[in-house]
XYZ file of C-alpha atoms in Angstrom:
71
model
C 0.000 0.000 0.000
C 2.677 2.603 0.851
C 4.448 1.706 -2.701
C 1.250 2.993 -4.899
C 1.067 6.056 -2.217
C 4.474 6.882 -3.255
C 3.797 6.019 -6.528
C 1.122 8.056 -6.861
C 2.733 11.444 -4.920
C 5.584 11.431 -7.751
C 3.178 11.582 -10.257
C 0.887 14.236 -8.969
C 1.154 17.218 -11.368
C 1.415 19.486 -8.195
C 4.420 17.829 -6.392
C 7.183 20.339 -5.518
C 10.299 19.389 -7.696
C 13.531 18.336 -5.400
C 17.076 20.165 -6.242
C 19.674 18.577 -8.523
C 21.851 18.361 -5.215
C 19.683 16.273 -3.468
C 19.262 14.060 -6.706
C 23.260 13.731 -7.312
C 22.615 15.642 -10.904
C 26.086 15.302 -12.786
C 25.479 17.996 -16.255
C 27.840 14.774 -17.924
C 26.787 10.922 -17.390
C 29.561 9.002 -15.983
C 27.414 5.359 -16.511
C 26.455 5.323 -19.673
C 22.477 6.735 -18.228
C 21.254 9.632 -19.567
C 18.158 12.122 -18.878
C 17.444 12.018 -22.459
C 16.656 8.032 -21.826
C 15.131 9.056 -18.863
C 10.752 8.304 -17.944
C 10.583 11.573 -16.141
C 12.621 13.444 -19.198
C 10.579 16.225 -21.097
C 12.686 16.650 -24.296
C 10.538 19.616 -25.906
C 11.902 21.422 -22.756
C 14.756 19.771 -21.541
C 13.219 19.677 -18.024
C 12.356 16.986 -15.545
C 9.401 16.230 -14.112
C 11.152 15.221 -10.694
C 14.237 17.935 -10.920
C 13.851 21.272 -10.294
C 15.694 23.514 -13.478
C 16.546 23.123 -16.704
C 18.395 19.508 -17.480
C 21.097 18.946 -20.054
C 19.550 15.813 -21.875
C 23.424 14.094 -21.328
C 22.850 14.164 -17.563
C 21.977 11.683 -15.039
C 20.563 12.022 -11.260
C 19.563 9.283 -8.785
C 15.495 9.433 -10.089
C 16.560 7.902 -13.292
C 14.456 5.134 -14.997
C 15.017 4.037 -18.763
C 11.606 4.995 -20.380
C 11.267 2.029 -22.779
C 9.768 4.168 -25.337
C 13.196 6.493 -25.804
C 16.468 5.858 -27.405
């Protein structure tokens, strides 16, 4: 039960976003990850829907998940 509450906070449109220090954001992946892969990656804006800012699509932070439908 506490896995679809969480679930379901990060994907409430009015969640505050977390900063790119508290994520570990590195501008340059060092694992072969990137945002641009990323599930919570907006490419038309290179923003995130977790990370406060704007996100260099080469990044990578903690919140990353490979969206299956991306590159």
């Amino acid at each position: 039960m506490l896995a679809i509450g969480a679930v379901t906070f990060l994907a409430s449109p009015l969640q505050a976003k977390v900063t790119k220090i508290a994520v570990k954001y590195q501008e340059k992946s060092t694992n072969g990850k990137k945002c641009k892969e990323c599930i919570h990656f907006q490419t038309a804006t290179n923003e995130c829907n977790l990370v406060e800012g704007k996100i260099n699509p080469e990044g990578w932070c903690t919140f990353y998940l490979k969206d299956p439908k991306k590159a």
